[in-house]
Short mmCIF file of C-alpha atoms in Angstrom, two decimals:
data_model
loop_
_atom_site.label_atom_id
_atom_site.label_comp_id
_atom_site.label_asym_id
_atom_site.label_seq_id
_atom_site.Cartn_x
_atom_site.Cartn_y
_atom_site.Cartn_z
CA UNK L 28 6.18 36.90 -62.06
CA UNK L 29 5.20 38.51 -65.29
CA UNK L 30 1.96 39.50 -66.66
CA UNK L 31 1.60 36.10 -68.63
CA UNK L 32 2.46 34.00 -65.26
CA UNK L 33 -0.15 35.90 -63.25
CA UNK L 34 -2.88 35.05 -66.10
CA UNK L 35 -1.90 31.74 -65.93
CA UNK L 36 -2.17 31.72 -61.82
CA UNK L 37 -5.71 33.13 -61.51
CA UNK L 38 -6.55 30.55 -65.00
CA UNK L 39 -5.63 28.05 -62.60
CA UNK L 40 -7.26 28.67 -59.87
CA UNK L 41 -10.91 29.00 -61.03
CA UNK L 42 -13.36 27.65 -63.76
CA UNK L 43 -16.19 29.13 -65.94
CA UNK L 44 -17.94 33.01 -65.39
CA UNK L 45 -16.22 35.09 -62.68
CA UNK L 46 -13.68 33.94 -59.92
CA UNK L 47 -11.39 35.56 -57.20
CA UNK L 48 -7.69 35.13 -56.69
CA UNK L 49 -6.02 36.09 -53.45
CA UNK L 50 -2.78 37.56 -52.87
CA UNK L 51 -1.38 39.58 -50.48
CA UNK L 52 -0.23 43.40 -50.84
CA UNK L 53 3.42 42.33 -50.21
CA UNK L 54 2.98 39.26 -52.76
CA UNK L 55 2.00 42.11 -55.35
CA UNK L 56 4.68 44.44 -54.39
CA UNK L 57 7.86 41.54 -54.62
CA UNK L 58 6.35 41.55 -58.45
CA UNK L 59 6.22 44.87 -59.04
CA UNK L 60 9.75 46.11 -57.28
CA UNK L 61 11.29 43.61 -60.23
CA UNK L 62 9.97 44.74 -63.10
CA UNK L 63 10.64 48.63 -61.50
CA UNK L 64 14.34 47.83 -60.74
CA UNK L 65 14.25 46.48 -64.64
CA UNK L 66 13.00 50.38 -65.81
CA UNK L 67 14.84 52.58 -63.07
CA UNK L 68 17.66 50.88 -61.90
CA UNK L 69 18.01 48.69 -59.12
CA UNK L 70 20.49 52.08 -57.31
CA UNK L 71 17.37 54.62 -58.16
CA UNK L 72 14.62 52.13 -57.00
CA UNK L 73 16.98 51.63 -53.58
CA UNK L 74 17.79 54.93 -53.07
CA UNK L 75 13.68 56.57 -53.57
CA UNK L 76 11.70 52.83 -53.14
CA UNK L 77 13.58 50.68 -51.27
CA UNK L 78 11.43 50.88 -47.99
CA UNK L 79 8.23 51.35 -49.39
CA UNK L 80 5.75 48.87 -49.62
CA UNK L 81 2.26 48.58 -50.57
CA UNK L 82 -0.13 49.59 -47.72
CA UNK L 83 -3.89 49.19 -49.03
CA UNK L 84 -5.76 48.89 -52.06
CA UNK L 85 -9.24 49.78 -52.90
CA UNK L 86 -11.26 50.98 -55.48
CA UNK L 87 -8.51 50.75 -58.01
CA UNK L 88 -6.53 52.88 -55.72
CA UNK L 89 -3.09 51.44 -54.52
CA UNK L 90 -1.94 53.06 -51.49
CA UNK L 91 2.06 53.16 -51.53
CA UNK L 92 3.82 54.06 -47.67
CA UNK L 93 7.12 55.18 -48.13
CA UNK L 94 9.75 56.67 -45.58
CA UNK L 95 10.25 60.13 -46.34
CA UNK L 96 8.45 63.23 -47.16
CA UNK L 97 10.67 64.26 -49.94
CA UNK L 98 10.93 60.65 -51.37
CA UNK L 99 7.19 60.84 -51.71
CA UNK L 100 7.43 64.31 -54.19
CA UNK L 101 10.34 62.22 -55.73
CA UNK L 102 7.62 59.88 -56.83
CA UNK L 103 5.29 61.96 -57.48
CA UNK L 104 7.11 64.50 -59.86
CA UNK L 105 9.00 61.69 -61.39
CA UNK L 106 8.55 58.21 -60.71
CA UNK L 107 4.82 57.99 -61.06
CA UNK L 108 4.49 56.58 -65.00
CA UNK L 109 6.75 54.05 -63.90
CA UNK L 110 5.77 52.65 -61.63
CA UNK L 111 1.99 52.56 -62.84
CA UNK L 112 3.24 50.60 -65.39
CA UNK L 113 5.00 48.42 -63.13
CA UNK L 114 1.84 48.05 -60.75
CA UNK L 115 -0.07 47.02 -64.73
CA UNK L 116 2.54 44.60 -65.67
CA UNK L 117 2.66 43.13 -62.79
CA UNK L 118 -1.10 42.58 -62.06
CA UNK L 119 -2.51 43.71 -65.37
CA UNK L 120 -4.60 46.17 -63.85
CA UNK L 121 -4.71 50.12 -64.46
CA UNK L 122 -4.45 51.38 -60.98
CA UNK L 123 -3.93 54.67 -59.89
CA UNK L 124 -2.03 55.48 -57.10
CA UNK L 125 -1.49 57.66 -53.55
CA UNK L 126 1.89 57.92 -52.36
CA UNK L 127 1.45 58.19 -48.51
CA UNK L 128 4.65 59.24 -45.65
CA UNK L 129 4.20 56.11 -43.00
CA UNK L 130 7.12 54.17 -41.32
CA UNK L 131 4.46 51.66 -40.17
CA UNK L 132 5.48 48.16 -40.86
CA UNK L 133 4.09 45.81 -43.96
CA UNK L 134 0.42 45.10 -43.81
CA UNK L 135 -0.66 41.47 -44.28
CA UNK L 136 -4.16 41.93 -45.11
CA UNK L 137 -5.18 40.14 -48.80
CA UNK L 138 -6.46 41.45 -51.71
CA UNK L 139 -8.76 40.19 -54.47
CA UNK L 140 -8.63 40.32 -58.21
CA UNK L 141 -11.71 39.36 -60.02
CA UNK L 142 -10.82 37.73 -63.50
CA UNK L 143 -13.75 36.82 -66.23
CA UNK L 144 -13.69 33.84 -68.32
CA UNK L 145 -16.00 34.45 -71.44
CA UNK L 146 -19.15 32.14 -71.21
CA UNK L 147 -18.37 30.26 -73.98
CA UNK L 148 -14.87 29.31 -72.93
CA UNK L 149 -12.64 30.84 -75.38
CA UNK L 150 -9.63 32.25 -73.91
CA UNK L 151 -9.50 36.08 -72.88
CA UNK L 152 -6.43 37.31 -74.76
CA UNK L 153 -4.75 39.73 -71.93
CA UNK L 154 -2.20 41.44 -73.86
CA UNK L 155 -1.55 43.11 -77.18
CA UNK L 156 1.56 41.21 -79.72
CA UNK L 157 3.76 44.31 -78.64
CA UNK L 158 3.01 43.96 -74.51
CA UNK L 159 4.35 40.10 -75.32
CA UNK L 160 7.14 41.12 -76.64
CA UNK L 161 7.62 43.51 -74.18
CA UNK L 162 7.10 41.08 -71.21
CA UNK L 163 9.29 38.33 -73.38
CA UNK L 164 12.03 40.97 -73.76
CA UNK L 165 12.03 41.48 -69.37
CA UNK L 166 12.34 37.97 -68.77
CA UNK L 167 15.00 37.61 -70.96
CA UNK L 168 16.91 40.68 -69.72
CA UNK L 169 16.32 38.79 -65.86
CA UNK L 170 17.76 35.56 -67.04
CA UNK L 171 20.84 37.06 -68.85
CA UNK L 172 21.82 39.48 -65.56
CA UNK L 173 21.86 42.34 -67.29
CA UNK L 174 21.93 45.99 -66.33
CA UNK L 175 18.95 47.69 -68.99
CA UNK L 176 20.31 50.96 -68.01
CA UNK L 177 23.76 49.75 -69.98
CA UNK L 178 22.69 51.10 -73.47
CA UNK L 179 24.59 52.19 -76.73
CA UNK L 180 22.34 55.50 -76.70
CA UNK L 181 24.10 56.80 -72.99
CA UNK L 182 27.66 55.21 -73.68
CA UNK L 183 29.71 58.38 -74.85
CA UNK L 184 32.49 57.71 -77.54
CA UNK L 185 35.76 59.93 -77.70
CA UNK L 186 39.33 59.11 -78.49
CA UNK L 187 39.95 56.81 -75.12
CA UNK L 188 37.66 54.49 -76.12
CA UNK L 189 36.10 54.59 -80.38
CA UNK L 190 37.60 51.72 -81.09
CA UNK L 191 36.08 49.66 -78.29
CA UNK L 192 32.63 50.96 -79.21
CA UNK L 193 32.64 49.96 -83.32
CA UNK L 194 33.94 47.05 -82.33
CA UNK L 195 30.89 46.54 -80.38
CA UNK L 196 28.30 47.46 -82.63
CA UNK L 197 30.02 45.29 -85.16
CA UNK L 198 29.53 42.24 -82.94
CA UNK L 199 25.96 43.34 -83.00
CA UNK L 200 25.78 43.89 -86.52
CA UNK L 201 26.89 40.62 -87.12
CA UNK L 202 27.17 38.35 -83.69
CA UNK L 203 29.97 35.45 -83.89
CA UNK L 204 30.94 36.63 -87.33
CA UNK L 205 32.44 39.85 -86.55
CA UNK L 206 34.96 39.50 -84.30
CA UNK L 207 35.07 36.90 -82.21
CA UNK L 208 35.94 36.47 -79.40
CA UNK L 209 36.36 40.26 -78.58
CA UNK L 210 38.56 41.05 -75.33
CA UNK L 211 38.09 44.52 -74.17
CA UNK L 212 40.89 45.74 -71.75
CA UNK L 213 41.83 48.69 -69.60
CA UNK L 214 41.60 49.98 -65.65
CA UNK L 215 38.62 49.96 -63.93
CA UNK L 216 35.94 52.39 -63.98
CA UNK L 217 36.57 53.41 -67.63
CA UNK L 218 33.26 51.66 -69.31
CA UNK L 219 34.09 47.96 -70.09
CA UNK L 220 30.97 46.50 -67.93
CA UNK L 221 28.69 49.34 -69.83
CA UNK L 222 30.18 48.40 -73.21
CA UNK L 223 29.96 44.75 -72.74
CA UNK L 224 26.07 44.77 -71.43
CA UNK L 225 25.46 47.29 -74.13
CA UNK L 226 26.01 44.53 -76.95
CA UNK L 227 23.75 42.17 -74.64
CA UNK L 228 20.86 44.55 -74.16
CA UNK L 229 21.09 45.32 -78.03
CA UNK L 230 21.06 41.86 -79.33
CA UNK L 231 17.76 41.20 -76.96
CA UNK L 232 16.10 44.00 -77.98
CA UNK L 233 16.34 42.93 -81.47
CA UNK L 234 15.48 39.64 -80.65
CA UNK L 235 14.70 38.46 -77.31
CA UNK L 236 15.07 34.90 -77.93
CA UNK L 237 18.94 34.73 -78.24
CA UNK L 238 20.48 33.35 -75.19
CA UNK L 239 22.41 35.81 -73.77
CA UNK L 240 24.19 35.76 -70.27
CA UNK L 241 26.70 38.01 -68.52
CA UNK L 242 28.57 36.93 -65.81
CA UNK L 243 31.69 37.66 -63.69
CA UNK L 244 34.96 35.17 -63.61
CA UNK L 245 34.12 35.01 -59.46
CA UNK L 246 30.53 33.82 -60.47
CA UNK L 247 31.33 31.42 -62.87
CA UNK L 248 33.96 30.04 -60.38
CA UNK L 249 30.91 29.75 -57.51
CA UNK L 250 28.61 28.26 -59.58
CA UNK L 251 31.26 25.78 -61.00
CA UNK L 252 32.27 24.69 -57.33
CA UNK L 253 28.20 24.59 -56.65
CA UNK L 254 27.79 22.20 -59.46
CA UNK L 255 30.55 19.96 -58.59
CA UNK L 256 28.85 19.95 -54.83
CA UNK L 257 25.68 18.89 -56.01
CA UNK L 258 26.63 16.61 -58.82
CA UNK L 259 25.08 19.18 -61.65
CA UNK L 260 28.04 19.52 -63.51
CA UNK L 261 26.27 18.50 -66.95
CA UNK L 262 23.43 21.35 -66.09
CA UNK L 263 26.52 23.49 -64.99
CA UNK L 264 27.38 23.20 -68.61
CA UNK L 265 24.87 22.93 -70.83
CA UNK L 266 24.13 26.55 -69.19
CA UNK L 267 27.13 28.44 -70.75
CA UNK L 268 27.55 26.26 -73.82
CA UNK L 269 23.81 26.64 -75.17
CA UNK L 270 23.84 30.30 -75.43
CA UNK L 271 23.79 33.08 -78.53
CA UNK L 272 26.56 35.15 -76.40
CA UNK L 273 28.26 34.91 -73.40
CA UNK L 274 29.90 37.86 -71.41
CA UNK L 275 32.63 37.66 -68.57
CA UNK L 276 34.16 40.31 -67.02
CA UNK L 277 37.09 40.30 -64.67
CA UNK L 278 38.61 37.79 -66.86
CA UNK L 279 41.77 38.53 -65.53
CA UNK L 280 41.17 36.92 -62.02
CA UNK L 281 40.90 33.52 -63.66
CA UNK L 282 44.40 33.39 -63.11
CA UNK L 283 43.90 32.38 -59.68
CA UNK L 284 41.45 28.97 -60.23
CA UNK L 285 43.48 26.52 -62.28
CA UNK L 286 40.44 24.17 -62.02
CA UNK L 287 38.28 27.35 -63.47
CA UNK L 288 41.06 27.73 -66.62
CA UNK L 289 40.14 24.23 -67.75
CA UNK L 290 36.28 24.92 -67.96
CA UNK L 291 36.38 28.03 -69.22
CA UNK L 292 38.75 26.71 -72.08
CA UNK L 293 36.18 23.71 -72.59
CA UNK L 294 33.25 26.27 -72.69
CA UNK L 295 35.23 28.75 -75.08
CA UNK L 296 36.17 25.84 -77.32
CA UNK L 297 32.44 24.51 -77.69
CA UNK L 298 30.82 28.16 -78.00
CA UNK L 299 34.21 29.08 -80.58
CA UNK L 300 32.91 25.83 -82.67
CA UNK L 301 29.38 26.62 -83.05
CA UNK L 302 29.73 30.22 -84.08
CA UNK L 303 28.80 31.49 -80.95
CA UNK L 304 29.69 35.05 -79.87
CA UNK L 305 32.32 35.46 -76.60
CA UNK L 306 32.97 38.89 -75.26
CA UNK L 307 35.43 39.14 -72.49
CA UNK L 308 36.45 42.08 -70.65
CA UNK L 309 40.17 42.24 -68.34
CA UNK L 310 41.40 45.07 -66.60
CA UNK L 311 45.01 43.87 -68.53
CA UNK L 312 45.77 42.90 -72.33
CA UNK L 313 45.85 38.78 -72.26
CA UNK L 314 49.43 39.05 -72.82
CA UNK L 315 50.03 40.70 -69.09
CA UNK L 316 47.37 37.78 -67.47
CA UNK L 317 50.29 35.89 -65.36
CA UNK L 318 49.62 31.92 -64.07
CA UNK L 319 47.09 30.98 -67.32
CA UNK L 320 47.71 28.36 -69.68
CA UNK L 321 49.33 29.15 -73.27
CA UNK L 322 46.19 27.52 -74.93
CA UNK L 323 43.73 29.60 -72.93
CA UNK L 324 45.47 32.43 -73.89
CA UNK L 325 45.99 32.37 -77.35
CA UNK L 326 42.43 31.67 -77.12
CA UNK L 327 41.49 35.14 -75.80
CA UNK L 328 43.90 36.82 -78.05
CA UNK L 329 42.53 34.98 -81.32
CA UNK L 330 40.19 37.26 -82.14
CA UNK L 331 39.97 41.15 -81.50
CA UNK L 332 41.22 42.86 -78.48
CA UNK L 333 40.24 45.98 -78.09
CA UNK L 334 41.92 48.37 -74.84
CA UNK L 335 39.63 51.65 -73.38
CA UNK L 336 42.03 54.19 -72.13
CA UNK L 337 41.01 56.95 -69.88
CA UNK L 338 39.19 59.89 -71.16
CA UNK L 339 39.95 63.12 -72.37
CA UNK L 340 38.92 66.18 -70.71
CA UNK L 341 36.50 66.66 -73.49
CA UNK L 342 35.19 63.10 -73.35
CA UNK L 343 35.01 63.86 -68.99
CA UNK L 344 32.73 67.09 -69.77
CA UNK L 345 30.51 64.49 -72.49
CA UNK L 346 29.71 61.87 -69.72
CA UNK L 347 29.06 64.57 -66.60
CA UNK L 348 26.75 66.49 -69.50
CA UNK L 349 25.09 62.69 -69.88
CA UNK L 350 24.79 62.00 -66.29
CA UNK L 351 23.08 65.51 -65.57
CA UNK L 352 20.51 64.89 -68.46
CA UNK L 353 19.43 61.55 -67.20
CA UNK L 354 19.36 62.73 -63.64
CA UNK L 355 17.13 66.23 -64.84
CA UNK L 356 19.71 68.29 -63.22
CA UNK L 357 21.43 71.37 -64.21
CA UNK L 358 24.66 72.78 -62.53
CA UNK L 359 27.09 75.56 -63.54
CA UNK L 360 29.21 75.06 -66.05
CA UNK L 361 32.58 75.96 -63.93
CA UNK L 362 31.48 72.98 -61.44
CA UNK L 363 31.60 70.76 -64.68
CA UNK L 364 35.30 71.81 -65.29
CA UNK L 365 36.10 71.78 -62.06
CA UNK L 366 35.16 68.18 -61.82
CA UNK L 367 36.09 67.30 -65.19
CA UNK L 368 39.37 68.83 -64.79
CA UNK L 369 40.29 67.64 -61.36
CA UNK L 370 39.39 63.59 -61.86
CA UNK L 371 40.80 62.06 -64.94
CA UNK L 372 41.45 58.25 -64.71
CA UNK L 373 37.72 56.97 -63.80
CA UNK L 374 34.56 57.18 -65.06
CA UNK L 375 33.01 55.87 -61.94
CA UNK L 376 34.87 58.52 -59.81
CA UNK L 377 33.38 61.09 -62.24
CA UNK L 378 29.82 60.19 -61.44
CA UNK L 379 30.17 60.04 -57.51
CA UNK L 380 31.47 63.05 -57.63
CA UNK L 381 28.90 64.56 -59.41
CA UNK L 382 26.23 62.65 -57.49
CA UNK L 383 27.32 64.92 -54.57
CA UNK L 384 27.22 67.82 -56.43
CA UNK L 385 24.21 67.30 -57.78
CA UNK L 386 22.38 66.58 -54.62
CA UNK L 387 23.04 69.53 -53.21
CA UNK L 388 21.29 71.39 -56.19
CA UNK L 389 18.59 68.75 -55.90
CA UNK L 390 17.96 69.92 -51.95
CA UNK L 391 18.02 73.46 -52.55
CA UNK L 392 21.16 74.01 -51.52
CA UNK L 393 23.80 76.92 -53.98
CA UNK L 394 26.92 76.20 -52.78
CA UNK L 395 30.16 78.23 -54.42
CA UNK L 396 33.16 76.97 -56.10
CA UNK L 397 35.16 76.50 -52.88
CA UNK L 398 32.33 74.84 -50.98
CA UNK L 399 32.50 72.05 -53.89
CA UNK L 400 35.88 72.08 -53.77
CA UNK L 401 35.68 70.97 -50.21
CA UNK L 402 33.01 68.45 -50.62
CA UNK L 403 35.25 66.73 -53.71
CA UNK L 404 38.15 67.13 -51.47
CA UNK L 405 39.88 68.13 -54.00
CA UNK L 406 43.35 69.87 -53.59
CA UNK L 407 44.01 72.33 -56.15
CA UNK L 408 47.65 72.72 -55.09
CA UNK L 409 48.29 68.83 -55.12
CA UNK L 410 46.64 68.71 -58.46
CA UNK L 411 48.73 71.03 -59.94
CA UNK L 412 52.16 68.95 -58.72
CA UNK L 413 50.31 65.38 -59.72
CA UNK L 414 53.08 63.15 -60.84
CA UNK L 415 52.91 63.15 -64.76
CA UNK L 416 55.57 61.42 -67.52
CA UNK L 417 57.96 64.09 -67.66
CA UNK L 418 58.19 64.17 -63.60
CA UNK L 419 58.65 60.13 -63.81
CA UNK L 420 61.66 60.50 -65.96
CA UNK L 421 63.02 63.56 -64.14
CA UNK L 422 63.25 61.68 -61.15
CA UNK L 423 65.08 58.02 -61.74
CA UNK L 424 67.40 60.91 -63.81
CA UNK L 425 68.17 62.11 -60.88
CA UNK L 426 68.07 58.68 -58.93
CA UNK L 427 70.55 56.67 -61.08
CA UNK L 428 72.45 59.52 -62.44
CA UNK L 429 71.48 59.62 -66.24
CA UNK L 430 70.32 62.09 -68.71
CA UNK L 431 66.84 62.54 -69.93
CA UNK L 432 68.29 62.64 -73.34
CA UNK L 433 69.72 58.85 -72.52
CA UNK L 434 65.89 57.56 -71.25
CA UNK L 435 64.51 58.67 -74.53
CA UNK L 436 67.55 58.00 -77.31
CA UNK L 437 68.80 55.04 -78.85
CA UNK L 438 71.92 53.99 -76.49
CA UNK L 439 71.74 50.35 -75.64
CA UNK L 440 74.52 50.46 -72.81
CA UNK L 441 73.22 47.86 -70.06
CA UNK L 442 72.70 50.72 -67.35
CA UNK L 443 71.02 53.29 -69.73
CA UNK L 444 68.34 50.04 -70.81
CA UNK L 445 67.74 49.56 -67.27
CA UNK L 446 66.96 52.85 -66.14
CA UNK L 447 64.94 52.70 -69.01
CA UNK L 448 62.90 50.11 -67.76
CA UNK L 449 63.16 51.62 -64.54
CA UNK L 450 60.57 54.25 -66.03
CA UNK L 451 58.40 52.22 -68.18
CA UNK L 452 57.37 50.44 -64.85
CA UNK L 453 56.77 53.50 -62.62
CA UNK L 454 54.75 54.70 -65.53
CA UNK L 455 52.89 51.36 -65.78
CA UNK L 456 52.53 51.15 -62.36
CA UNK L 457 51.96 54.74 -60.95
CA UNK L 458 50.25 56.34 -63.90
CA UNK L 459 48.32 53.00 -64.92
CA UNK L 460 49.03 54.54 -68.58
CA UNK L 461 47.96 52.26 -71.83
CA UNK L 462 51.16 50.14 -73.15
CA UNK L 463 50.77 52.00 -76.04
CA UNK L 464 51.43 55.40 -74.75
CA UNK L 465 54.29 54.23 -72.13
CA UNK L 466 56.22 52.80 -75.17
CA UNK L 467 55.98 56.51 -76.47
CA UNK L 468 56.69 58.48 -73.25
CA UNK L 469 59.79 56.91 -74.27
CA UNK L 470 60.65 56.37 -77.94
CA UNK L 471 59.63 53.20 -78.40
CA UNK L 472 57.53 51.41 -81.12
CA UNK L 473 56.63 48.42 -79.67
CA UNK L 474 54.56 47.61 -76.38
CA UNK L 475 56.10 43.99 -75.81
CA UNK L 476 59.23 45.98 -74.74
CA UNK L 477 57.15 47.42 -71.95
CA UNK L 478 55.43 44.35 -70.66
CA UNK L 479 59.33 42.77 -70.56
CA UNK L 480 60.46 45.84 -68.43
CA UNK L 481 57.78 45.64 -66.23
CA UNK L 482 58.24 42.06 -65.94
CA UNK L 483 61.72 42.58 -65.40
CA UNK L 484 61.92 45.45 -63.19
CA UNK L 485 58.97 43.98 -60.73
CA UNK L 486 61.54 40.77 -60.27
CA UNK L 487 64.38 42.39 -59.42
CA UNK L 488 62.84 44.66 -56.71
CA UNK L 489 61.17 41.65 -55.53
CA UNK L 490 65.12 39.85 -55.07
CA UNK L 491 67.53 42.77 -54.34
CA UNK L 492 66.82 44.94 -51.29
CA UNK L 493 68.54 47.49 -52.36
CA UNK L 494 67.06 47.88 -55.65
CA UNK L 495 64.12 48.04 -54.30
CA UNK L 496 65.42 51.28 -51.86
CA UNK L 497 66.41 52.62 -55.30
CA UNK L 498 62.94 52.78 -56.54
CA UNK L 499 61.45 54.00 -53.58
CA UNK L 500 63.87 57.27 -53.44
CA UNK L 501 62.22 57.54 -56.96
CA UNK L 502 58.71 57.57 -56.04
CA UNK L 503 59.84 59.72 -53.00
CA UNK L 504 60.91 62.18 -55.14
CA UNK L 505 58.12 62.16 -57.52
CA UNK L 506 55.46 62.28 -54.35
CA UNK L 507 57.20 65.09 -52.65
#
């Protein structure tokens, strides 16, 4: 319930002069938790909020019970503007607050607002033209399912990924005439959902009427199967083809609901017609989706696809420096490299990591380079011997009895080919490398000859036994 709805509740409820409207203390908290997850985070509010609850309020004092001693300071030191203006825009009220340590359960008792109608009737205008927008701008960030945290202004660009991002602000620039549909790609925990909801929270924020809604494949699937259940199948989709821009991630598991392929193509085809923007994010290129239908995906390669690649160590030490300024932390700078350094592939792995570094700081707590080494588990040693490109060809080399020279020239003999393959897939598979750069680990120009030796190679282990041993002794090697 916004601001607007709880106007419109106590307008209801009385007449002329002055009037009461009850509501309990938990009613008022449900209200204000929302629009706090909205400006926090629903992890931060969780983690510092999630068992509070409102306790008492008098005198324009609300009285907040929450489990912990330090979660109250957490509040107190930084919390507290928040979630005043929570407490105003969900009551419209100014109230202060008192942050007390209980683990008493949720009162019941009511509370009363007193609301004045002028005497000669004419509405009482609640809310400045910039608090409406404000409160229009919430609701439509609930309705589309989007993270507000996701932003442009915290998404750090470097080599893996600048491509991805002026794509992005293009579509914003200019949504459904830009590119369209755009088809990010790449492994997970490298920045597709931020980059995606970043272009949703954008367009809203310059104008919270567009229709925007993000959504995952599995969700679209559920509700689909809902619809069909209930008969709602026309509401099902007049949902997803009456919007500005629609976002689905995990595109890639579509693969798996035939039935799902034929209303997604319907719902591409209607919002592709109308000029309506589609941004769809895979953890593979289209090309590499297996089990979808030709039309469905020429559709997601008909406009542009983009790929995010994992970061460079200079990019790693960006995003840590990031995460530390919006968590009001400082660490060491060799606990940085060490982190950046010793976790490579994901983004999301980056933060945890640093989340339990960071903790400790928060608590008080200096712990030395080998005590964090511990805590991120992280073998030095191991990381040092971690399989890389050069290893990969070393070892089917030695496996199949070729020279490196062979993997990486220009002889087409039927064995040499194959062993070729043979390391385009380990390095595809193992290393979870770009197309791109597996096609150059071994002198080739095009990535189509990859996805063919990956096809290829994961057929042929899949029929011959002894194949398969072959590959095996290969990883053995490298793992050893």
């Amino acid at each position: 319930m916004y601001k607007a709805d709880f106007k419109n509740y106590l307008d209801q409820n009385g007449g002329q002069g002055s009037y009461s409207v009850e509501m309990t203390p938990e009613d008022l908290w449900k209200i204000t938790k929302e629009n706090l997850k909205l400006m926090i985070g629903s992890r931060e509010f969780s983690a510092i909020l999630g068992n509070s609850y409102i306790e008492n309020i008098s005198n324009g004092v609300v009285q907040i019970s929450c489990d912990a001693a330090y979660k109250r300071e957490k509040v107190l030191r930084d919390y507290q503007a928040a979630l005043k203006q929570a407490l105003f825009k969900s009551s419209g009220y100014n109230f202060e607050i008192e942050i007390n340590v209980s683990e008493n359960s949720t009162p019941k008792k009511k509370i009363s607002y007193e609301y004045h109608k002028p005497e000669n009737g004419v509405e009482l205008d609640l809310f400045s033209a910039s608090e409406k927008e404000n409160i229009q701008l919430e609701k439509a960030l609930l309705e589309s399912h989007l993270n507000p945290k996701y932003l442009f202004s915290n998404f750090i660009v470097g080599t893996n990924n600048r491509l991805a991002e002026a794509v992005a602000q293009a579509v914003v620039d200019d949504l459904g005439n830009a590119y369209n549909p755009v088809f990010f790609y790449g492994n997970t925990g490298l920045g597709k959902t931020h980059l995606m909801q970043a272009i949703g929270n954008e367009i809203l924020r310059k104008d919270p009427k567009k229709k925007v809604v993000y959504i995952s494949i599995e969700q679209f699937l559920n509700e689909m199967v809902e619809a069909i259940r209930t008969k709602k199948n026309e509401d099902f989709r007049n949902k997803y083809r009456a919007v500005d821009l629609l976002i689905i991630d995990d595109v890639q598991f579509v693969e798996t609901y035939p039935r799902t392929q034929e209303e997604l193509f319907h719902t591409f085809n209607t919002l592709y017609q109308a000029n309506k923007q589609i941004v769809l994010a895979s953890d593979r290129p289209p090309q590499e989706i297996k089990n979808i239908t030709d039309r469905l995906r020429s559709r997601f390669q008909g406009g542009m696809v983009a790929d995010i690649q994992s970061p460079d160590y200079e990019t790693r030490v960006a995003i840590l420096r990031q995460l530390l300024s919006e968590k009001n932390v400082q660490i060491p700078d060799e606990y940085i490299d060490l982190i950046a350094k010793n976790i490579e592939t994901n983004i999301r792995e980056l933060e945890g990591a640093l989340t339990k570094v960071s903790s400790l700081f928060k608590l008080g707590v200096n712990p030395s380079f080998e005590d964090i080494s511990k805590i991120l588990q992280i073998d030095i040693d191991y990381k040092r011997k971690k399989i890389t490109p050069t290893k990969v060809i070393n070892s089917v080399c030695e496996t199949f009895d070729v020279k490196p020279s062979d993997i990486k020239g220009n002889r087409r003999t039927a064995y040499v080919a194959l062993c070729r393959q043979i390391v385009m897939y380990i390095l595809r598979k193992e290393l979870e490398l770009p197309l791109e750069r597996v096609a150059r680990e071994v002198n080739r120009k095009d990535h189509t000859t990859v996805i063919h030796a990956f096809e290829k190679i994961e057929e042929r282990i899949q029929k011959d036994n002894r194949f398969s041993e072959k590959i095996q002794s290969c990883l053995k090697i490298l793992r050893d």
